[in-house]
Coordinates of C-alpha atoms in Angstrom, one line a residue:
M1 CA 0.0 0.0 0.0
K2 CA 1.0 3.6 -0.4
N3 CA 2.2 5.1 2.9
P4 CA -0.3 7.9 3.8
I5 CA 2.4 9.8 5.7
K6 CA 3.7 12.2 3.0
N7 CA 4.4 15.6 4.7
L8 CA 6.0 16.4 8.0
S9 CA 6.6 19.7 9.6
S10 CA 8.1 19.5 13.1
G11 CA 9.0 16.5 15.3
G12 CA 11.8 14.9 17.3
I13 CA 14.6 12.4 17.2
I14 CA 14.6 9.7 19.9
A15 CA 18.3 9.5 20.6
N16 CA 18.0 6.4 22.8
Y17 CA 15.4 4.4 24.6
K18 CA 17.5 3.7 27.7
C19 CA 16.6 5.9 30.7
P20 CA 17.6 6.0 34.4
A21 CA 13.9 6.3 35.2
A22 CA 10.9 4.0 34.4
C23 CA 8.2 6.6 34.8
G24 CA 4.6 5.4 35.1
H25 CA 3.4 7.7 32.3
C26 CA 6.1 6.8 29.8
L27 CA 4.4 5.7 26.6
Y28 CA 7.7 4.7 25.1
G29 CA 8.3 2.2 27.9
C30 CA 11.8 3.7 28.5
S31 CA 13.7 2.3 31.5
P32 CA 17.2 1.2 32.7
D33 CA 16.4 -2.1 31.1
S34 CA 15.7 -0.7 27.6
D35 CA 18.1 -1.1 24.6
A36 CA 21.4 0.6 25.5
G37 CA 22.0 1.9 21.9
Y38 CA 22.4 5.6 21.0
I39 CA 21.8 7.1 17.6
D40 CA 25.0 7.3 15.5
E41 CA 26.0 10.2 13.1
G42 CA 25.2 8.3 9.9
T43 CA 21.7 7.3 11.0
A44 CA 21.0 10.9 12.2
A45 CA 22.2 12.4 8.9
N46 CA 20.0 10.0 6.9
I47 CA 17.0 10.8 9.0
C48 CA 17.5 14.5 8.6
K49 CA 18.0 14.2 4.9
H50 CA 14.6 12.3 4.5
L51 CA 12.8 14.6 6.9
R52 CA 13.8 17.6 4.8
R53 CA 12.6 15.7 1.8
L54 CA 9.2 15.4 3.5
G55 CA 9.0 19.1 4.4
C56 CA 10.2 19.0 8.0
R57 CA 12.1 22.2 9.1
S58 CA 12.8 21.7 12.8
L59 CA 13.4 18.9 15.4
H60 CA 13.8 18.5 19.1
I61 CA 15.9 15.8 20.7
G62 CA 14.3 13.3 23.2
G63 CA 14.8 9.8 24.6
G64 CA 15.1 7.9 26.8
E65 CA 17.6 10.3 28.3
P66 CA 19.7 12.1 25.7
F67 CA 22.3 13.2 28.2
L68 CA 23.3 9.6 28.9
S69 CA 25.9 10.1 26.2
T70 CA 27.3 13.6 26.1
D71 CA 29.4 12.8 23.1
G72 CA 26.5 11.2 21.3
L73 CA 24.3 14.2 22.1
I74 CA 26.8 16.7 20.8
T75 CA 27.2 14.8 17.6
L76 CA 23.5 14.5 17.1
A77 CA 23.0 18.3 17.7
K78 CA 25.7 19.2 15.2
T79 CA 24.3 16.7 12.7
I80 CA 20.8 18.2 12.9
I81 CA 22.1 21.8 12.4
K82 CA 24.5 20.8 9.6
S83 CA 21.5 19.2 7.8
G84 CA 19.8 22.6 7.7
L85 CA 17.1 21.7 10.2
H86 CA 16.5 23.9 13.3
L87 CA 17.1 22.3 16.7
D88 CA 14.1 23.4 18.8
Y89 CA 15.2 22.0 22.2
I90 CA 16.7 19.0 24.0
E91 CA 14.7 17.1 26.6
T92 CA 16.3 15.9 29.9
N93 CA 15.1 14.5 33.2
A94 CA 18.3 15.8 35.0
A95 CA 19.3 12.4 36.3
W96 CA 22.8 13.1 35.1
I97 CA 23.2 16.1 37.3
T98 CA 25.7 15.7 40.2
D99 CA 27.0 17.9 43.1
D100 CA 29.9 18.9 40.9
D101 CA 28.8 22.2 39.4
D102 CA 32.0 22.6 37.4
R103 CA 31.2 19.2 35.7
N104 CA 27.6 20.2 35.2
R105 CA 28.5 23.5 33.6
Q106 CA 31.1 21.9 31.3
I107 CA 28.5 19.5 30.0
L108 CA 25.9 22.2 29.4
T109 CA 28.5 24.5 27.8
A110 CA 29.6 21.8 25.4
V111 CA 26.0 20.9 24.4
V112 CA 25.1 24.6 23.9
N113 CA 28.2 25.2 21.8
A114 CA 27.1 22.2 19.6
G115 CA 23.8 24.0 19.0
G116 CA 21.7 22.7 21.8
E117 CA 20.7 26.2 22.9
H118 CA 17.3 25.4 24.4
I119 CA 16.7 22.8 27.2
M120 CA 13.5 21.2 28.4
V121 CA 13.6 19.9 31.9
S122 CA 11.2 17.2 32.9
A123 CA 10.0 17.4 36.5
D124 CA 6.7 16.0 37.7
P125 CA 5.2 13.5 40.2
F126 CA 6.0 10.7 37.8
H127 CA 9.8 11.5 37.6
V128 CA 10.3 12.0 41.4
E129 CA 9.8 8.3 41.9
F130 CA 13.2 7.8 40.3
I131 CA 15.0 11.2 40.3
P132 CA 15.1 13.2 43.6
F133 CA 13.9 16.7 43.1
W134 CA 17.2 18.4 43.9
K135 CA 18.5 17.3 40.5
P136 CA 16.0 19.1 38.2
Q137 CA 15.9 21.9 40.7
K138 CA 19.7 22.3 40.5
L139 CA 19.6 22.0 36.7
V140 CA 17.0 24.8 36.4
N141 CA 19.1 27.0 38.7
L142 CA 22.2 26.3 36.6
L143 CA 20.4 27.1 33.3
R144 CA 19.2 30.4 34.8
S145 CA 22.6 31.4 36.1
M146 CA 24.2 30.5 32.7
G147 CA 21.6 32.3 30.7
I148 CA 20.6 29.2 28.8
P149 CA 17.0 29.3 27.5
H150 CA 14.9 26.6 29.0
F151 CA 11.4 25.5 30.1
I152 CA 10.0 23.0 32.6
W153 CA 7.7 20.2 31.6
Q154 CA 5.3 20.5 33.4
D155 CA 6.1 23.7 35.3
R156 CA 2.8 23.7 37.1
Y157 CA 4.1 20.8 39.2
F158 CA 7.3 22.5 40.2
P159 CA 5.8 24.3 43.3
L160 CA 4.2 21.0 44.3
L161 CA 7.6 19.2 44.2
E162 CA 9.2 22.0 46.2
K163 CA 7.1 20.9 49.2
L164 CA 8.9 17.5 49.2
D165 CA 12.2 16.5 50.7
P166 CA 14.5 17.2 47.7
Q167 CA 16.9 14.4 48.6
K168 CA 14.3 11.7 48.6
K169 CA 12.6 9.7 45.9
Y170 CA 8.8 9.1 46.3
N171 CA 6.8 6.2 45.0
P172 CA 3.1 6.8 44.4
K173 CA 2.1 5.7 48.0
E174 CA 4.7 7.9 49.6
L175 CA 3.6 10.8 47.4
Q176 CA 0.0 10.3 48.5
D177 CA 1.1 10.2 52.2
A178 CA 3.3 13.3 51.8
L179 CA 0.7 15.4 50.0
G180 CA -2.5 14.1 51.4
Y181 CA -4.1 13.0 48.1
D182 CA -3.5 10.8 45.1
V183 CA -1.4 13.1 43.0
I184 CA -0.6 10.4 40.4
K185 CA -4.3 9.9 39.7
K186 CA -4.8 13.6 39.4
C187 CA -1.8 13.9 37.0
A188 CA -3.1 11.0 34.9
Q189 CA -6.5 12.8 34.6
E190 CA -5.1 16.2 33.7
Y191 CA -1.7 15.6 32.0
G192 CA -3.0 15.2 28.5
M193 CA -1.0 12.0 28.1
K194 CA -1.5 9.2 25.6
F195 CA -2.1 5.8 27.3
N196 CA 0.4 3.5 25.7
G197 CA 3.5 1.7 26.9
R198 CA 3.9 1.9 30.7
A199 CA 1.0 4.3 30.9
F200 CA -1.3 1.2 30.2
N201 CA -0.8 0.5 33.9
L202 CA -2.4 3.8 34.8
L203 CA -5.3 3.0 32.6
R204 CA -5.7 -0.4 34.2
K205 CA -5.6 1.2 37.6
F206 CA -8.1 4.1 37.0
G207 CA -10.1 2.9 34.0
S208 CA -12.6 0.1 33.2
K209 CA -12.6 -2.7 30.7
K210 CA -14.7 -2.7 27.6
P211 CA -15.7 -5.7 25.4
V212 CA -13.6 -6.3 22.3
E213 CA -16.5 -5.4 19.9
D214 CA -16.5 -1.9 21.4
L215 CA -12.8 -1.4 20.5
L216 CA -12.8 -2.4 16.9
A217 CA -12.3 1.0 15.2
P218 CA -10.2 2.9 12.7
C219 CA -6.8 4.3 13.8
P220 CA -6.7 7.9 12.5
E221 CA -4.0 8.5 15.1
L222 CA -1.5 6.8 12.8
R223 CA -2.0 9.5 10.2
D224 CA -1.4 12.3 12.7
T225 CA 2.0 14.0 12.1
S226 CA 1.6 16.7 14.8
H227 CA 4.3 15.4 17.0
F228 CA 6.1 12.6 15.2
H229 CA 9.5 11.1 16.0
A230 CA 12.2 9.2 14.3
D231 CA 14.3 6.9 16.4
L232 CA 17.9 5.7 16.7
F233 CA 17.0 2.8 14.4
G234 CA 16.2 5.1 11.5
R235 CA 12.4 4.6 11.8
Y236 CA 9.5 7.0 11.6
V237 CA 7.4 6.6 14.8
P238 CA 3.8 7.9 14.6
P239 CA 2.7 10.2 17.5
G240 CA 1.6 8.2 20.5
C241 CA 1.7 4.9 18.6
I242 CA 4.8 3.2 19.8
G243 CA 6.1 -0.2 18.7
V244 CA 5.4 0.3 15.1
G245 CA 7.7 2.0 12.6
I246 CA 8.4 2.8 9.0
R247 CA 12.0 3.0 7.7
I248 CA 12.6 6.7 7.1
E249 CA 13.4 5.9 3.5
D250 CA 10.0 4.4 3.0
V251 CA 7.9 7.3 4.3
G252 CA 5.8 8.5 1.4
A253 CA 6.6 5.5 -0.7
E254 CA 4.9 2.2 -1.5
L255 CA 5.1 -0.2 1.5
D256 CA 6.4 -3.6 0.7
P257 CA 4.0 -6.2 2.3
S258 CA 6.9 -8.5 3.2
Q259 CA 8.4 -5.7 5.3
Y260 CA 5.1 -4.2 6.5
P261 CA 2.6 -7.0 7.1
A262 CA 1.0 -5.5 10.2
L263 CA 1.1 -1.7 9.9
P264 CA -1.0 -1.5 6.7
K265 CA -3.8 -3.4 8.4
L266 CA -4.0 -0.6 11.0
F267 CA -3.7 2.1 8.4
E268 CA -6.6 0.6 6.3
G269 CA -8.9 -1.1 8.8
G270 CA -7.8 -0.2 12.3
T271 CA -8.0 -2.7 15.2
S272 CA -10.7 -4.7 13.4
A273 CA -8.4 -5.6 10.5
L274 CA -5.4 -6.2 12.7
L275 CA -7.4 -8.5 15.0
E276 CA -8.7 -10.6 12.0
Y277 CA -5.2 -10.9 10.7
A278 CA -3.8 -12.0 14.1
Q279 CA -6.6 -14.5 14.7
N280 CA -5.6 -16.3 11.6
L281 CA -2.2 -16.6 13.2
G282 CA -3.5 -18.0 16.4
Y283 CA -4.2 -14.9 18.5
E284 CA -7.1 -15.2 21.0
T285 CA -8.7 -12.2 22.8
E286 CA -9.2 -11.9 26.5
P287 CA -12.8 -12.7 27.4
T288 CA -12.8 -10.0 30.0
G289 CA -12.0 -7.3 27.4
Y290 CA -9.5 -4.4 27.4
F291 CA -9.2 -1.0 28.8
S292 CA -8.9 0.8 25.5
K293 CA -8.5 0.3 21.7
C294 CA -4.7 0.9 22.1
E295 CA -4.4 -1.8 24.8
L296 CA -6.1 -4.3 22.5
C297 CA -3.8 -3.3 19.7
F298 CA -0.8 -3.6 21.9
S299 CA -1.9 -7.1 23.0
I300 CA -2.3 -8.2 19.4
R301 CA 1.1 -6.8 18.4
K302 CA 2.8 -8.3 21.4
Y303 CA 1.4 -11.7 20.4
L304 CA 2.7 -11.2 16.8
I305 CA 6.2 -10.2 17.8
T306 CA 6.6 -12.9 20.4
H307 CA 5.1 -15.8 18.3
H308 CA 5.8 -14.7 14.8
E309 CA 8.7 -12.3 15.1
Q310 CA 10.4 -13.0 11.7
M311 CA 7.2 -12.2 9.9
H312 CA 6.8 -8.7 11.4
P313 CA 9.8 -6.4 10.9
D314 CA 7.4 -3.4 11.2
L315 CA 6.8 -4.2 14.9
H316 CA 9.8 -2.5 16.3
P317 CA 11.7 -2.1 18.6
K318 CA 11.3 -5.6 20.1
S319 CA 12.4 -4.4 23.5
F320 CA 9.2 -2.3 23.7
Y321 CA 7.2 -5.4 23.8
L322 CA 9.3 -7.4 26.3
Q323 CA 8.9 -5.2 29.3
D324 CA 6.4 -5.8 32.0
Y325 CA 3.5 -3.5 31.4

């Protein structure tokens, strides 16, 4: 089939999937156990070339945690700028920050000199389970003192986190005890997140199951290009739809059925078409139903990658499916 993704404007590059945190809302399922790879210069240059072909003019850098490899991050930033694309910002959860301010400043200076002139700091009740608040707080203070443009995602939670012990990490129960209410539930309701990857667990905790027949629907989300990504494996990743990918060279071109057996089913017929396809390969639905259309789709795709992996190169990366969601 012809790939319906033809034009792109602004998106991001997933530099890596490995992360010091395993946040409950992470739709990419990033964690310390994720693939340890980092995007290389050749892959980044190829991605940028094809994104320009598709009309893209700017990118941000995300992960995982991009600062896990300072050298890799610097190379990536320089490659993006050399390609003629604008580098919007670099995401970080500040896990790499230490008490050594000279070291911290050296890293930030090197990244800024490479073109990473705008930093996004992730700080919210999900991150504080793995990263004590003093780290993003220190990073924000350093960015201010160095005059580096930055913003906090989400800044509305910063005053809330300032009420906690900055040296401690807080699991959801400890957060609830410290603040007097279930802040994770509140965040899940107001964050505007997509429930995929590890965020399925939030949906399972706060949602309710629906019968399969209520979840057989088209997938217009796959055609959305409002916040796309390309990852370190050189694949286009649709916004919020993780675990499927199109080689960046194939975006806008005819999709070879031998390389893309599952994804066209979703493009053309949504979960209904994918379910029918998977049932012919032995997949069986859960009689109790699923919490969402995306959870049903994930269940189908996980079956396909674990039972018929060689048949489905478009279900990628495999590590996304092997974690305990």
